[in-house]
Amino acid sequence: MKHVYDLTSTPNDLYYEQSLMSVFSLRHHTPKAQIYILTDNKTSDTFTAENKRLGLSNLGANIISVNFDDSVTNIQRSRILKTTIPEHISGDFLFIDCDTIICEDLSSIENNLQDTKISAVLDGHVPLSEHKHKDYFIKREKKLGFSASEKSGKHFNSGVMLFKDCPESREFFKKWNELWTWCFTEKHDHHDQPAFNEASFECGAIIKELDGSWNCQLSQGGLAYLENAKIIHYFSSEGGKNYIPYYKLAEKSLQQKIKETGEIPPEIKNMILSPKFQFNKVHLINDQRIVNIMQSPIVFTFADMKTKIPCLFNFLETFCAALRGFAKKIKKLKK
């Protein structure tokens, strides 16, 4: 079984370091794994001692570099590589996103090849009807002219996928690349997941559901799969400039330590080898009224206002507090 990563990176980001952590954990738990790094020419040119980027090669990863015109952006390179993997790597493979930690031997994944051609884990580990981003997914797909998730009731995560080399699965990848290219050029949408799900729908619902332990999405229902997790996907569909990870191995400061030397320090290796216990303290909200509106635009509006216009936020906060206080007094008088 081949294990494939798609890596597009510059010395200014942390994608290489994330890949190094994942490949280190994979090599530890599955020593005989055939590991492939599918990358682009600009990224592979940075794999030098000067840039402290020899770690992947030292772990025995096979580097496959694909040439692109200089005008092609990094995000395009990454998506094109991911949607054309079978054109560069032959045979069955397990694709793994860079922002992952491998928790145990992955050899048993081959057992799933008997019953499926393409398989992946549900995004958020739930059917679309229960997903907290349900409305967002449907709205985004409609803007693209897609309807796969809404009609199937499922939205698969493309961070981990099992590929059985056969005409049908190769046709799926061709369709995926075709749809993503159209989304990017015509609709300026760079996300790969809408096209991933639409391609499956157009290919007769070819993607079959893989057990959640193979893509344990910590930020979205993955805790239920953590005990038996084989792959922890710590960013998954979350992440953004204001995202604060509660998984220690997702912290930029930790990954920056790896960048400084090009090697994983012993203390971080120990963390990687105990991946199910690397959590920061978190504040849980146990009020269903608040949980129900956490994805509301008004919540994000107030969050931005507190950062960018604190005077206005403080005024509104004081005003609302006064109103609530007044309402409580009226309620007491009525009693």
CSV table of C-alpha atoms in Angstrom, one decimal, residues 51-283:
chain,number,residue,atom,x,y,z
A,51,ASN,CA,16.7,25.6,4.0
A,52,LYS,CA,16.8,22.8,6.6
A,53,ARG,CA,14.4,20.7,4.6
A,54,LEU,CA,15.9,17.3,4.2
A,55,GLY,CA,13.8,15.6,6.9
A,56,LEU,CA,11.3,14.0,4.6
A,57,SER,CA,14.0,12.4,2.5
A,58,ASN,CA,15.8,11.3,5.6
A,59,LEU,CA,12.7,9.4,6.6
A,60,GLY,CA,12.7,7.5,3.4
A,61,ALA,CA,9.9,9.4,1.6
A,62,ASN,CA,9.9,9.3,-2.2
A,63,ILE,CA,9.7,12.8,-3.6
A,64,ILE,CA,7.8,13.2,-6.8
A,65,SER,CA,8.1,16.7,-8.3
A,66,VAL,CA,5.7,18.0,-10.9
A,67,ASN,CA,6.7,21.1,-13.0
A,68,PHE,CA,4.3,24.1,-13.2
A,69,ASP,CA,4.5,27.4,-15.0
A,70,ASP,CA,5.6,30.2,-12.7
A,71,SER,CA,2.2,31.9,-13.2
A,72,VAL,CA,0.4,29.0,-11.3
A,73,THR,CA,-0.2,30.0,-7.7
A,74,ASN,CA,0.6,27.7,-4.7
A,75,ILE,CA,-3.0,27.1,-4.0
A,76,GLN,CA,-3.6,26.0,-7.6
A,77,ARG,CA,-0.6,23.8,-7.5
A,78,SER,CA,-1.8,22.1,-4.4
A,79,ARG,CA,-5.3,21.4,-5.7
A,80,ILE,CA,-4.1,20.3,-9.1
A,81,LEU,CA,-1.7,17.8,-7.5
A,82,LYS,CA,-4.4,16.5,-5.2
A,83,THR,CA,-6.9,16.0,-7.9
A,84,THR,CA,-4.5,14.3,-10.3
A,85,ILE,CA,-2.7,11.8,-8.0
A,86,PRO,CA,-3.3,8.8,-10.2
A,87,GLU,CA,-1.5,10.5,-13.1
A,88,HIS,CA,1.7,10.5,-11.1
A,89,ILE,CA,1.4,7.5,-8.8
A,90,SER,CA,0.3,4.0,-9.9
A,91,GLY,CA,-1.5,1.4,-7.9
A,92,ASP,CA,-3.7,1.6,-4.8
A,93,PHE,CA,-2.9,4.3,-2.3
A,94,LEU,CA,-4.1,6.0,0.9
A,95,PHE,CA,-4.0,9.8,0.6
A,96,ILE,CA,-3.3,11.7,3.9
A,97,ASP,CA,-3.4,15.4,4.4
A,98,CYS,CA,-0.3,17.1,5.9
A,99,ASP,CA,-2.1,18.3,9.1
A,100,THR,CA,-2.3,14.9,10.5
A,101,ILE,CA,-0.7,12.6,13.1
A,102,ILE,CA,-0.6,8.9,12.7
A,103,CYS,CA,-1.5,7.0,15.8
A,104,GLU,CA,-0.9,3.3,14.9
A,105,ASP,CA,0.0,0.9,12.2
A,106,LEU,CA,-2.1,1.6,9.1
A,107,SER,CA,-1.6,-1.7,7.3
A,108,SER,CA,-5.2,-2.8,8.1
A,109,ILE,CA,-6.5,-0.2,5.7
A,110,GLU,CA,-6.0,-2.7,2.9
A,111,ASN,CA,-8.9,-4.7,4.2
A,112,ASN,CA,-11.2,-2.0,3.0
A,113,LEU,CA,-10.1,-2.4,-0.6
A,114,GLN,CA,-12.3,-5.5,-1.1
A,115,ASP,CA,-15.5,-3.6,-0.9
A,116,THR,CA,-14.8,-0.1,-2.2
A,117,LYS,CA,-13.1,1.8,-5.0
A,118,ILE,CA,-12.9,5.2,-3.3
A,119,SER,CA,-13.7,5.7,0.4
A,120,ALA,CA,-13.5,8.6,2.8
A,121,VAL,CA,-14.9,9.7,6.2
A,122,LEU,CA,-17.9,11.9,6.6
A,123,ASP,CA,-17.0,15.6,7.3
A,124,GLY,CA,-17.7,16.2,11.0
A,125,HIS,CA,-18.4,12.5,11.4
A,126,VAL,CA,-22.1,13.2,10.9
A,127,PRO,CA,-24.7,13.2,8.1
A,128,LEU,CA,-25.3,16.6,6.5
A,129,SER,CA,-28.6,17.0,8.4
A,130,GLU,CA,-26.6,17.1,11.7
A,131,HIS,CA,-23.6,19.1,10.5
A,132,LYS,CA,-23.1,22.5,12.1
A,133,HIS,CA,-22.0,23.9,8.7
A,134,LYS,CA,-24.9,22.3,6.8
A,135,ASP,CA,-26.4,25.6,5.5
A,136,TYR,CA,-22.9,26.9,4.5
A,137,PHE,CA,-22.1,23.7,2.5
A,138,ILE,CA,-25.5,23.8,0.7
A,139,LYS,CA,-25.2,27.5,-0.1
A,140,ARG,CA,-21.6,27.1,-1.3
A,141,GLU,CA,-22.5,24.2,-3.6
A,142,LYS,CA,-25.6,25.9,-5.0
A,143,LYS,CA,-23.4,28.9,-6.0
A,144,LEU,CA,-21.3,26.4,-7.9
A,145,GLY,CA,-24.3,24.7,-9.5
A,146,PHE,CA,-23.8,21.6,-7.4
A,147,SER,CA,-26.3,19.6,-5.3
A,148,ALA,CA,-24.4,16.4,-4.3
A,149,SER,CA,-24.4,17.0,-0.5
A,150,GLU,CA,-28.0,18.1,-0.3
A,151,LYS,CA,-29.3,15.2,-2.5
A,152,SER,CA,-27.2,12.5,-0.9
A,153,GLY,CA,-27.4,13.8,2.7
A,154,LYS,CA,-23.7,13.3,3.0
A,155,HIS,CA,-20.6,15.5,2.8
A,156,PHE,CA,-17.3,13.7,2.7
A,157,ASN,CA,-14.0,15.1,4.0
A,158,SER,CA,-11.2,14.8,1.5
A,159,GLY,CA,-8.4,14.9,4.1
A,160,VAL,CA,-8.0,11.1,4.1
A,161,MET,CA,-9.1,8.9,1.2
A,162,LEU,CA,-8.5,5.3,0.1
A,163,PHE,CA,-8.0,4.7,-3.6
A,164,LYS,CA,-8.3,1.3,-5.3
A,165,ASP,CA,-6.7,1.5,-8.7
A,166,CYS,CA,-9.4,0.7,-11.3
A,167,PRO,CA,-11.0,2.4,-14.2
A,168,GLU,CA,-13.9,3.7,-12.1
A,169,SER,CA,-11.8,5.3,-9.5
A,170,ARG,CA,-9.5,6.9,-12.1
A,171,GLU,CA,-12.6,8.3,-13.9
A,172,PHE,CA,-13.6,9.8,-10.5
A,173,PHE,CA,-10.3,11.6,-10.2
A,174,LYS,CA,-10.6,12.9,-13.8
A,175,LYS,CA,-14.1,14.2,-13.0
A,176,TRP,CA,-12.8,15.7,-9.7
A,177,ASN,CA,-10.0,17.6,-11.4
A,178,GLU,CA,-12.4,18.8,-14.2
A,179,LEU,CA,-15.0,20.1,-11.7
A,180,TRP,CA,-12.3,21.7,-9.5
A,181,THR,CA,-10.7,23.5,-12.5
A,182,TRP,CA,-14.1,24.8,-13.5
A,183,CYS,CA,-14.8,26.0,-9.9
A,184,PHE,CA,-11.5,27.8,-9.8
A,185,THR,CA,-11.5,29.4,-13.2
A,186,GLU,CA,-15.2,30.3,-13.5
A,187,LYS,CA,-16.3,30.8,-9.9
A,188,HIS,CA,-13.0,31.7,-8.2
A,189,ASP,CA,-13.6,29.0,-5.6
A,190,HIS,CA,-10.4,27.2,-4.6
A,191,HIS,CA,-11.9,24.6,-2.2
A,192,ASP,CA,-11.5,21.0,-3.3
A,193,GLN,CA,-14.3,19.5,-1.2
A,194,PRO,CA,-17.3,20.7,-3.1
A,195,ALA,CA,-16.0,19.2,-6.4
A,196,PHE,CA,-14.9,16.1,-4.5
A,197,ASN,CA,-18.5,15.4,-3.4
A,198,GLU,CA,-20.0,16.4,-6.7
A,199,ALA,CA,-17.6,14.2,-8.6
A,200,SER,CA,-18.7,11.2,-6.4
A,201,PHE,CA,-22.4,12.0,-7.1
A,202,GLU,CA,-21.8,12.3,-10.8
A,203,CYS,CA,-19.9,9.0,-10.8
A,204,GLY,CA,-22.8,7.1,-9.2
A,205,ALA,CA,-22.0,7.9,-5.5
A,206,ILE,CA,-18.6,6.1,-5.9
A,207,ILE,CA,-17.3,7.3,-2.5
A,208,LYS,CA,-18.2,4.9,0.3
A,209,GLU,CA,-18.0,5.7,4.0
A,210,LEU,CA,-14.9,4.9,5.8
A,211,ASP,CA,-14.9,4.4,9.6
A,212,GLY,CA,-14.3,7.7,11.5
A,213,SER,CA,-11.1,6.4,13.2
A,214,TRP,CA,-9.3,6.8,9.9
A,215,ASN,CA,-9.8,10.6,9.8
A,216,CYS,CA,-10.5,11.7,13.4
A,217,GLN,CA,-11.5,15.3,13.0
A,218,LEU,CA,-10.8,16.8,16.4
A,219,SER,CA,-12.6,20.0,15.8
A,220,GLN,CA,-15.8,18.4,14.6
A,221,GLY,CA,-17.1,15.4,16.5
A,222,GLY,CA,-13.8,13.5,16.4
A,223,LEU,CA,-13.6,13.0,20.2
A,224,ALA,CA,-16.0,10.0,19.9
A,225,TYR,CA,-13.4,8.3,17.6
A,226,LEU,CA,-10.3,9.4,19.5
A,227,GLU,CA,-9.8,6.2,21.6
A,228,ASN,CA,-9.5,4.1,18.4
A,229,ALA,CA,-8.2,6.8,16.1
A,230,LYS,CA,-5.6,5.7,13.5
A,231,ILE,CA,-5.2,9.2,12.0
A,232,ILE,CA,-5.8,12.4,13.9
A,233,HIS,CA,-6.7,15.3,11.5
A,234,TYR,CA,-6.2,18.3,13.8
A,235,PHE,CA,-7.2,21.2,11.5
A,236,SER,CA,-9.8,19.5,9.3
A,237,SER,CA,-12.5,22.0,8.1
A,238,GLU,CA,-11.6,24.4,10.9
A,239,GLY,CA,-8.8,27.0,10.9
A,240,GLY,CA,-8.5,30.7,10.1
A,241,LYS,CA,-6.6,33.7,11.2
A,242,ASN,CA,-8.5,33.7,14.5
A,243,TYR,CA,-8.5,30.0,15.1
A,244,ILE,CA,-6.9,28.9,18.4
A,245,PRO,CA,-6.1,25.2,18.4
A,246,TYR,CA,-6.8,23.1,21.5
A,247,TYR,CA,-4.6,20.4,20.1
A,248,LYS,CA,-1.0,21.0,21.2
A,249,LEU,CA,0.6,19.6,18.0
A,250,ALA,CA,-1.4,22.1,15.9
A,251,GLU,CA,0.3,25.1,17.6
A,252,LYS,CA,2.4,27.3,15.3
A,253,SER,CA,4.9,27.9,18.0
A,254,LEU,CA,5.6,24.2,18.3
A,255,GLN,CA,5.9,23.7,14.5
A,256,GLN,CA,8.2,26.8,14.4
A,257,LYS,CA,10.6,25.0,16.7
A,258,ILE,CA,10.9,22.3,14.0
A,259,LYS,CA,11.5,24.9,11.3
A,260,GLU,CA,14.4,26.4,13.2
A,261,THR,CA,16.5,23.2,13.0
A,262,GLY,CA,14.8,21.2,10.3
A,263,GLU,CA,14.5,18.3,12.8
A,264,ILE,CA,11.9,17.3,15.3
A,265,PRO,CA,13.1,17.9,18.8
A,266,PRO,CA,13.0,14.9,21.2
A,267,GLU,CA,10.3,16.5,23.4
A,268,ILE,CA,8.0,17.0,20.3
A,269,LYS,CA,8.7,13.4,19.2
A,270,ASN,CA,7.5,12.2,22.5
A,271,MET,CA,4.3,14.2,22.1
A,272,ILE,CA,3.8,12.8,18.6
A,273,LEU,CA,4.2,9.3,19.9
A,274,SER,CA,1.5,9.9,22.5
A,275,PRO,CA,-0.9,11.8,20.1
A,276,LYS,CA,-4.2,11.1,22.0
A,277,PHE,CA,-3.1,13.1,25.1
A,278,GLN,CA,-2.0,16.4,23.5
A,279,PHE,CA,-4.7,18.8,24.5
A,280,ASN,CA,-4.7,22.3,25.8
A,281,LYS,CA,-7.2,23.5,28.4
A,282,VAL,CA,-10.4,24.6,26.8
A,283,HIS,CA,-13.5,26.5,27.8
